[in-house]
Coordinates of C-alpha atoms in Angstrom, one line a residue:
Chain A
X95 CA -7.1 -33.3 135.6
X96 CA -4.1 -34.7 135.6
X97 CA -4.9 -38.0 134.9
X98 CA -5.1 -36.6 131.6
X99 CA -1.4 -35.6 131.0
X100 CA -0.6 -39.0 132.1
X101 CA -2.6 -40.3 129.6
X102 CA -1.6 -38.2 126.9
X103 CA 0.4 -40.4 124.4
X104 CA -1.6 -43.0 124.5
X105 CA -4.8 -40.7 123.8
X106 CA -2.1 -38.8 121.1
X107 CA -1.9 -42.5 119.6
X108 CA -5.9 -42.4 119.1
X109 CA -5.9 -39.5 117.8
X110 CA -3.7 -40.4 115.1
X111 CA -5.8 -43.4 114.9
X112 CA -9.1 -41.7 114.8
X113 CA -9.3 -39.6 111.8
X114 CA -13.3 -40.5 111.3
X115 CA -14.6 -41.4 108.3
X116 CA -17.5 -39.3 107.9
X117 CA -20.5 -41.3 109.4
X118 CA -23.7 -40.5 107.4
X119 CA -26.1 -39.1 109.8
X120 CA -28.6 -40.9 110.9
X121 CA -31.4 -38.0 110.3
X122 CA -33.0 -36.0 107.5
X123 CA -33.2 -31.6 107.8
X124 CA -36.6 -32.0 107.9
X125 CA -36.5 -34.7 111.1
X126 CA -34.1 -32.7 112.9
X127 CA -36.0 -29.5 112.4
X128 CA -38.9 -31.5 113.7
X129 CA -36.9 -32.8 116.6
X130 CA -35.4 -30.2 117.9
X131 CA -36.9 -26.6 116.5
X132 CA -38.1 -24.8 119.6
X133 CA -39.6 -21.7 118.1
X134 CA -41.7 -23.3 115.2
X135 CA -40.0 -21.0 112.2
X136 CA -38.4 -24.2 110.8
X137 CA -35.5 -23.7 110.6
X138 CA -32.2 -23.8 113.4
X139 CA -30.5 -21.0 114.0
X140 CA -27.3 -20.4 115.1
X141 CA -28.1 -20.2 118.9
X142 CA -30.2 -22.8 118.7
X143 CA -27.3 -25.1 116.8
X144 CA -24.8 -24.0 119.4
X145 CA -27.2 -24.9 122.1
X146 CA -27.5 -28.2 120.7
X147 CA -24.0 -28.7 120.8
X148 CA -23.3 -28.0 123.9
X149 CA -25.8 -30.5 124.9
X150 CA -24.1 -33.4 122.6
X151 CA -21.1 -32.6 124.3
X152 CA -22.0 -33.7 127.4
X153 CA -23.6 -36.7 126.0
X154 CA -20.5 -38.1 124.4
X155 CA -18.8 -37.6 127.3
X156 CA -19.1 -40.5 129.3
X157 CA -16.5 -40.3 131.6
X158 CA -18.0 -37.3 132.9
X159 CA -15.4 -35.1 132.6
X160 CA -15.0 -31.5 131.5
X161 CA -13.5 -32.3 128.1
X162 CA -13.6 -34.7 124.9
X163 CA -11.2 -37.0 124.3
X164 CA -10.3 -37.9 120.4
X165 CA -12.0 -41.7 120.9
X166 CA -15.3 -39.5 122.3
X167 CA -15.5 -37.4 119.1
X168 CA -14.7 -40.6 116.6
X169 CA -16.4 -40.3 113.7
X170 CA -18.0 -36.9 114.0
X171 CA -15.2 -34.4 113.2
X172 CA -11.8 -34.8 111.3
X173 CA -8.2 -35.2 112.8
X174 CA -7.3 -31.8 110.7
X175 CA -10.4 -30.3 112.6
X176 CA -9.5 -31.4 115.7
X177 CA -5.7 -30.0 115.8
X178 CA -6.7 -26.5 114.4
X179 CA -9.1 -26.4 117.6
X180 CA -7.0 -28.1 120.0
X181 CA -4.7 -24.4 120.0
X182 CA -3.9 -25.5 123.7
X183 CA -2.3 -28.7 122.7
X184 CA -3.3 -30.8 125.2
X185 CA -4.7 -33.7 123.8
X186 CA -8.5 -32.6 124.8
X187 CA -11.4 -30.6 123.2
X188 CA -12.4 -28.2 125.9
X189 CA -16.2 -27.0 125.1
X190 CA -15.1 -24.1 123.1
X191 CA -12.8 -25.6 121.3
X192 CA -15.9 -27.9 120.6
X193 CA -18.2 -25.0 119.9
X194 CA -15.2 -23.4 117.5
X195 CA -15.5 -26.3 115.2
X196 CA -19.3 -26.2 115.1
X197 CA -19.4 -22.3 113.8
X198 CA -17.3 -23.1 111.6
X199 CA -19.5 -26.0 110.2
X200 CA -22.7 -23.9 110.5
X201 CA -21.0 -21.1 108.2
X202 CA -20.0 -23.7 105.4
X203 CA -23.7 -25.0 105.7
X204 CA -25.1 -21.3 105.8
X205 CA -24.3 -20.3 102.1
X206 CA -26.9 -17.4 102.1
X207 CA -25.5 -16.6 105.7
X208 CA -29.2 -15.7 107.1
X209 CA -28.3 -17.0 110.5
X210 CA -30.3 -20.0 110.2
X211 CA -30.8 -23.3 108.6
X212 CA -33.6 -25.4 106.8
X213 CA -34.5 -28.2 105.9
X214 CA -32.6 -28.3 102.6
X215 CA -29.6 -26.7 104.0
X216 CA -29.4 -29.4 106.7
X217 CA -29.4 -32.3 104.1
X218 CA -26.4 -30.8 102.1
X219 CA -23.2 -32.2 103.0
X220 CA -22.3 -29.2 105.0
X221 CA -25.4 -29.6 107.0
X222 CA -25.3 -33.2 107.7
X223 CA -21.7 -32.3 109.3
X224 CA -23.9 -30.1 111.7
X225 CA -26.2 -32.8 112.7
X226 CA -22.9 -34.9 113.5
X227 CA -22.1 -32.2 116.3
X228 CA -25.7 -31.6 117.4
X229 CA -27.6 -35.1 117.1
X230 CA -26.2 -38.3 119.3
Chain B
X237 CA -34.9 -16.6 118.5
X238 CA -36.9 -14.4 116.0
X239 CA -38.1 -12.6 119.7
X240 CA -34.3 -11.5 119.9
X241 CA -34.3 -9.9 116.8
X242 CA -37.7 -7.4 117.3
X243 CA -35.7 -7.0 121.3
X244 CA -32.4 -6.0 120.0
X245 CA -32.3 -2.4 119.8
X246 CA -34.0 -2.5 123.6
X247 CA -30.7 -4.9 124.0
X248 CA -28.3 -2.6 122.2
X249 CA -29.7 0.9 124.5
X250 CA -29.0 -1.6 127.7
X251 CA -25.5 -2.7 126.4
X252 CA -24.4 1.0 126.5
X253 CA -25.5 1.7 129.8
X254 CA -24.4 -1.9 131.4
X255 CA -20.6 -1.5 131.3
X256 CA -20.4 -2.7 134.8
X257 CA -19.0 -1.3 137.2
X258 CA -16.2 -4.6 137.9
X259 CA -17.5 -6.0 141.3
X260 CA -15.2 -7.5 143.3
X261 CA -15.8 -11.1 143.6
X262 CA -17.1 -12.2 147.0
X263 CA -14.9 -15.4 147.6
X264 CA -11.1 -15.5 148.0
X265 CA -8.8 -17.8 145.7
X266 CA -8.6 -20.2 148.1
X267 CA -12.5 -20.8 148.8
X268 CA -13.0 -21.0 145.0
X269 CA -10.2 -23.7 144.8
X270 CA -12.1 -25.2 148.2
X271 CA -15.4 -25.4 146.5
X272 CA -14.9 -25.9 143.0
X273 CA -11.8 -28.4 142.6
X274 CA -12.6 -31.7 142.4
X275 CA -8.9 -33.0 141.5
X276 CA -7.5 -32.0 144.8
X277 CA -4.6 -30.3 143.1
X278 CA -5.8 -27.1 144.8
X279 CA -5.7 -25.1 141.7
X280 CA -8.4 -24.9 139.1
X281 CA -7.0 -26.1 135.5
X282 CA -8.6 -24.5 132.1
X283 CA -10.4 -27.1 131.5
X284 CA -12.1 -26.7 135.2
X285 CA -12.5 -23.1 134.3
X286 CA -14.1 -23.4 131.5
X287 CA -16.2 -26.3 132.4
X288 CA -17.6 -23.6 135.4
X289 CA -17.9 -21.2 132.8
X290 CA -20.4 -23.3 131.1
X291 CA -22.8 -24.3 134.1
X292 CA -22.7 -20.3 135.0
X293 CA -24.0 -19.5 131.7
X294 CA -26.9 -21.7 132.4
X295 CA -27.3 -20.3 135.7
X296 CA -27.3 -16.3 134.9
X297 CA -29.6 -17.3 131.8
X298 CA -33.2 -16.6 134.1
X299 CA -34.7 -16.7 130.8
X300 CA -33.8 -20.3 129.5
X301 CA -33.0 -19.4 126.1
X302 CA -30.2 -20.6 124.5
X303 CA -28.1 -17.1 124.8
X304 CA -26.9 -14.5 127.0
X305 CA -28.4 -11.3 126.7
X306 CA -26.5 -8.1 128.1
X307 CA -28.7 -7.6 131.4
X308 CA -27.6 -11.2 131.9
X309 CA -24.2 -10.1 132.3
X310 CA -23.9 -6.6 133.4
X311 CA -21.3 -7.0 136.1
X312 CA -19.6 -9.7 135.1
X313 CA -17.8 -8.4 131.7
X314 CA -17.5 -5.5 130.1
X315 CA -18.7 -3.6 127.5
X316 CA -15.6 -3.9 125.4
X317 CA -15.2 -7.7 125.7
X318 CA -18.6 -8.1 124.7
X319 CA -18.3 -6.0 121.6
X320 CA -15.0 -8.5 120.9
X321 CA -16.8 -11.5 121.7
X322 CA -20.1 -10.9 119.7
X323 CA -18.3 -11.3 116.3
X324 CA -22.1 -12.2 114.5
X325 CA -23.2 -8.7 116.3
X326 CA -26.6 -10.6 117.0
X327 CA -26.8 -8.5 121.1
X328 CA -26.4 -11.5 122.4
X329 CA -23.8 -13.9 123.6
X330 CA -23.5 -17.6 122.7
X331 CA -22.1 -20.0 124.2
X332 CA -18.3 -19.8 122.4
X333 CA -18.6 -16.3 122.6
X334 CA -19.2 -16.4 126.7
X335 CA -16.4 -18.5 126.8
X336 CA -13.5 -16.7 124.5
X337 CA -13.7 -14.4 127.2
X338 CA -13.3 -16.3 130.2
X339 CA -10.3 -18.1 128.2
X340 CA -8.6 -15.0 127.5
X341 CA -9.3 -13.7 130.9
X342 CA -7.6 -17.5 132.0
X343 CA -4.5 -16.4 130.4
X344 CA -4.2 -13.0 131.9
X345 CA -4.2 -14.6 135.4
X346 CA -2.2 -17.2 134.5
X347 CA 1.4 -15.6 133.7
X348 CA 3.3 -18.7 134.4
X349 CA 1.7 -20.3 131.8
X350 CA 1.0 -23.6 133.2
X351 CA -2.5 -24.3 132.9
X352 CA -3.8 -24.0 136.2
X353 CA -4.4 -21.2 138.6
X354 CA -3.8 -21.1 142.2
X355 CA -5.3 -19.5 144.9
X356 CA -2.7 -16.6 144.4
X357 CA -3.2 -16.3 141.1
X358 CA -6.7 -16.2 142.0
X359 CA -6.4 -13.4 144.1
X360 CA -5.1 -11.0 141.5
X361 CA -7.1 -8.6 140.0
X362 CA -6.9 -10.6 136.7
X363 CA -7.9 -14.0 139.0
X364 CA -10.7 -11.8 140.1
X365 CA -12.0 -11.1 136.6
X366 CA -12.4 -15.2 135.8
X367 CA -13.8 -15.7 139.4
X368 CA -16.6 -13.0 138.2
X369 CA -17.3 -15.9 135.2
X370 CA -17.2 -19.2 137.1
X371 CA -19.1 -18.5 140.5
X372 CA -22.5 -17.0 140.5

């Protein structure tokens, strides 16, 4: 793509621009468990979170491309996060990079690190940093 | 995926006896580039590769859940990259797992460091290896 490395400073300039302030999401645990709980144990486990991820990905990705830019992932993860994925340096989340940040959001949110989260583990700050990289 | 959990030591006895036997890919370096490059650079950048990478973990997942399981992949990586990958030791692959190999795998076949690979570099035995993870 390399429209991309010609449009690398001024995307560098957003980025610097673009540290989010944490949006509050938008849903409860208990509606997003509801929403998007597939195997009725009421809680979302960590396959189930990545999956979700991978779909927001592609629906914050309007240009269609095969990576985020920093104005695509405004105000759902942090400038620090998004240079201590970025390990390639170029300016673009590729989906791994994506799904790196996620884990490490599900950990922080996973206290008892039983794989999964409920309800009340989803409306914790940790877990409403989830729902930022899982719910549009 | 509480089904995953009661199927994982049937998973486990399969990952032992799947270290596949690397087959070799069945299109050149240049038909990959041919088919799958949409930038007309004629080379596939990482964030091309890895964007493949995803849609072939949907497609080699016959079972639609939201992770790969070992049969999934028999052929494509081996035993040893999946033991490195699966960090959470749940026998099965998600999605940032899946890719962490092909990314590595990227790197090997990309000596010259420059973020895309060309049909030569393709053709290599390490080109190979990421051909076995973007084309089904």
């Amino acid at each position: 793509m390399n429209f991309r490395l010609a449009a690398g400073a001024a995307l560098a300039a957003v980025a610097l621009t673009a540290a989010p302030a944490f949006a509050q999401s938008k849903m409860s645990g208990a509606d997003v468990i509801k929403k998007y709980n597939k195997d009725n144990d009421q809680t979302l486990e960590l396959a189930e979170v990545i999956n979700l991820g991978v779909k927001l990905f592609a629906e914050i990705n309007p240009d269609g491309d095969t990576t985020l830019e920093s104005n695509e992932t405004a105000g759902r993860i942090t400038e620090k996060e998004w240079k201590q994925a970025n390990k390639d340096g170029d300016k673009t989340l590729e989906m791994d990079e994506w799904l790196s940040i996620l884990r490490k959001r599900f950990a922080k949110a996973n206290p008892d690190k039983d794989g999964s989260l409920d309800a009340a583990e989803l409306d914790t700050p940790a877990g409403q940093a989830v729902i930022l990289m899982i719910v549009k």
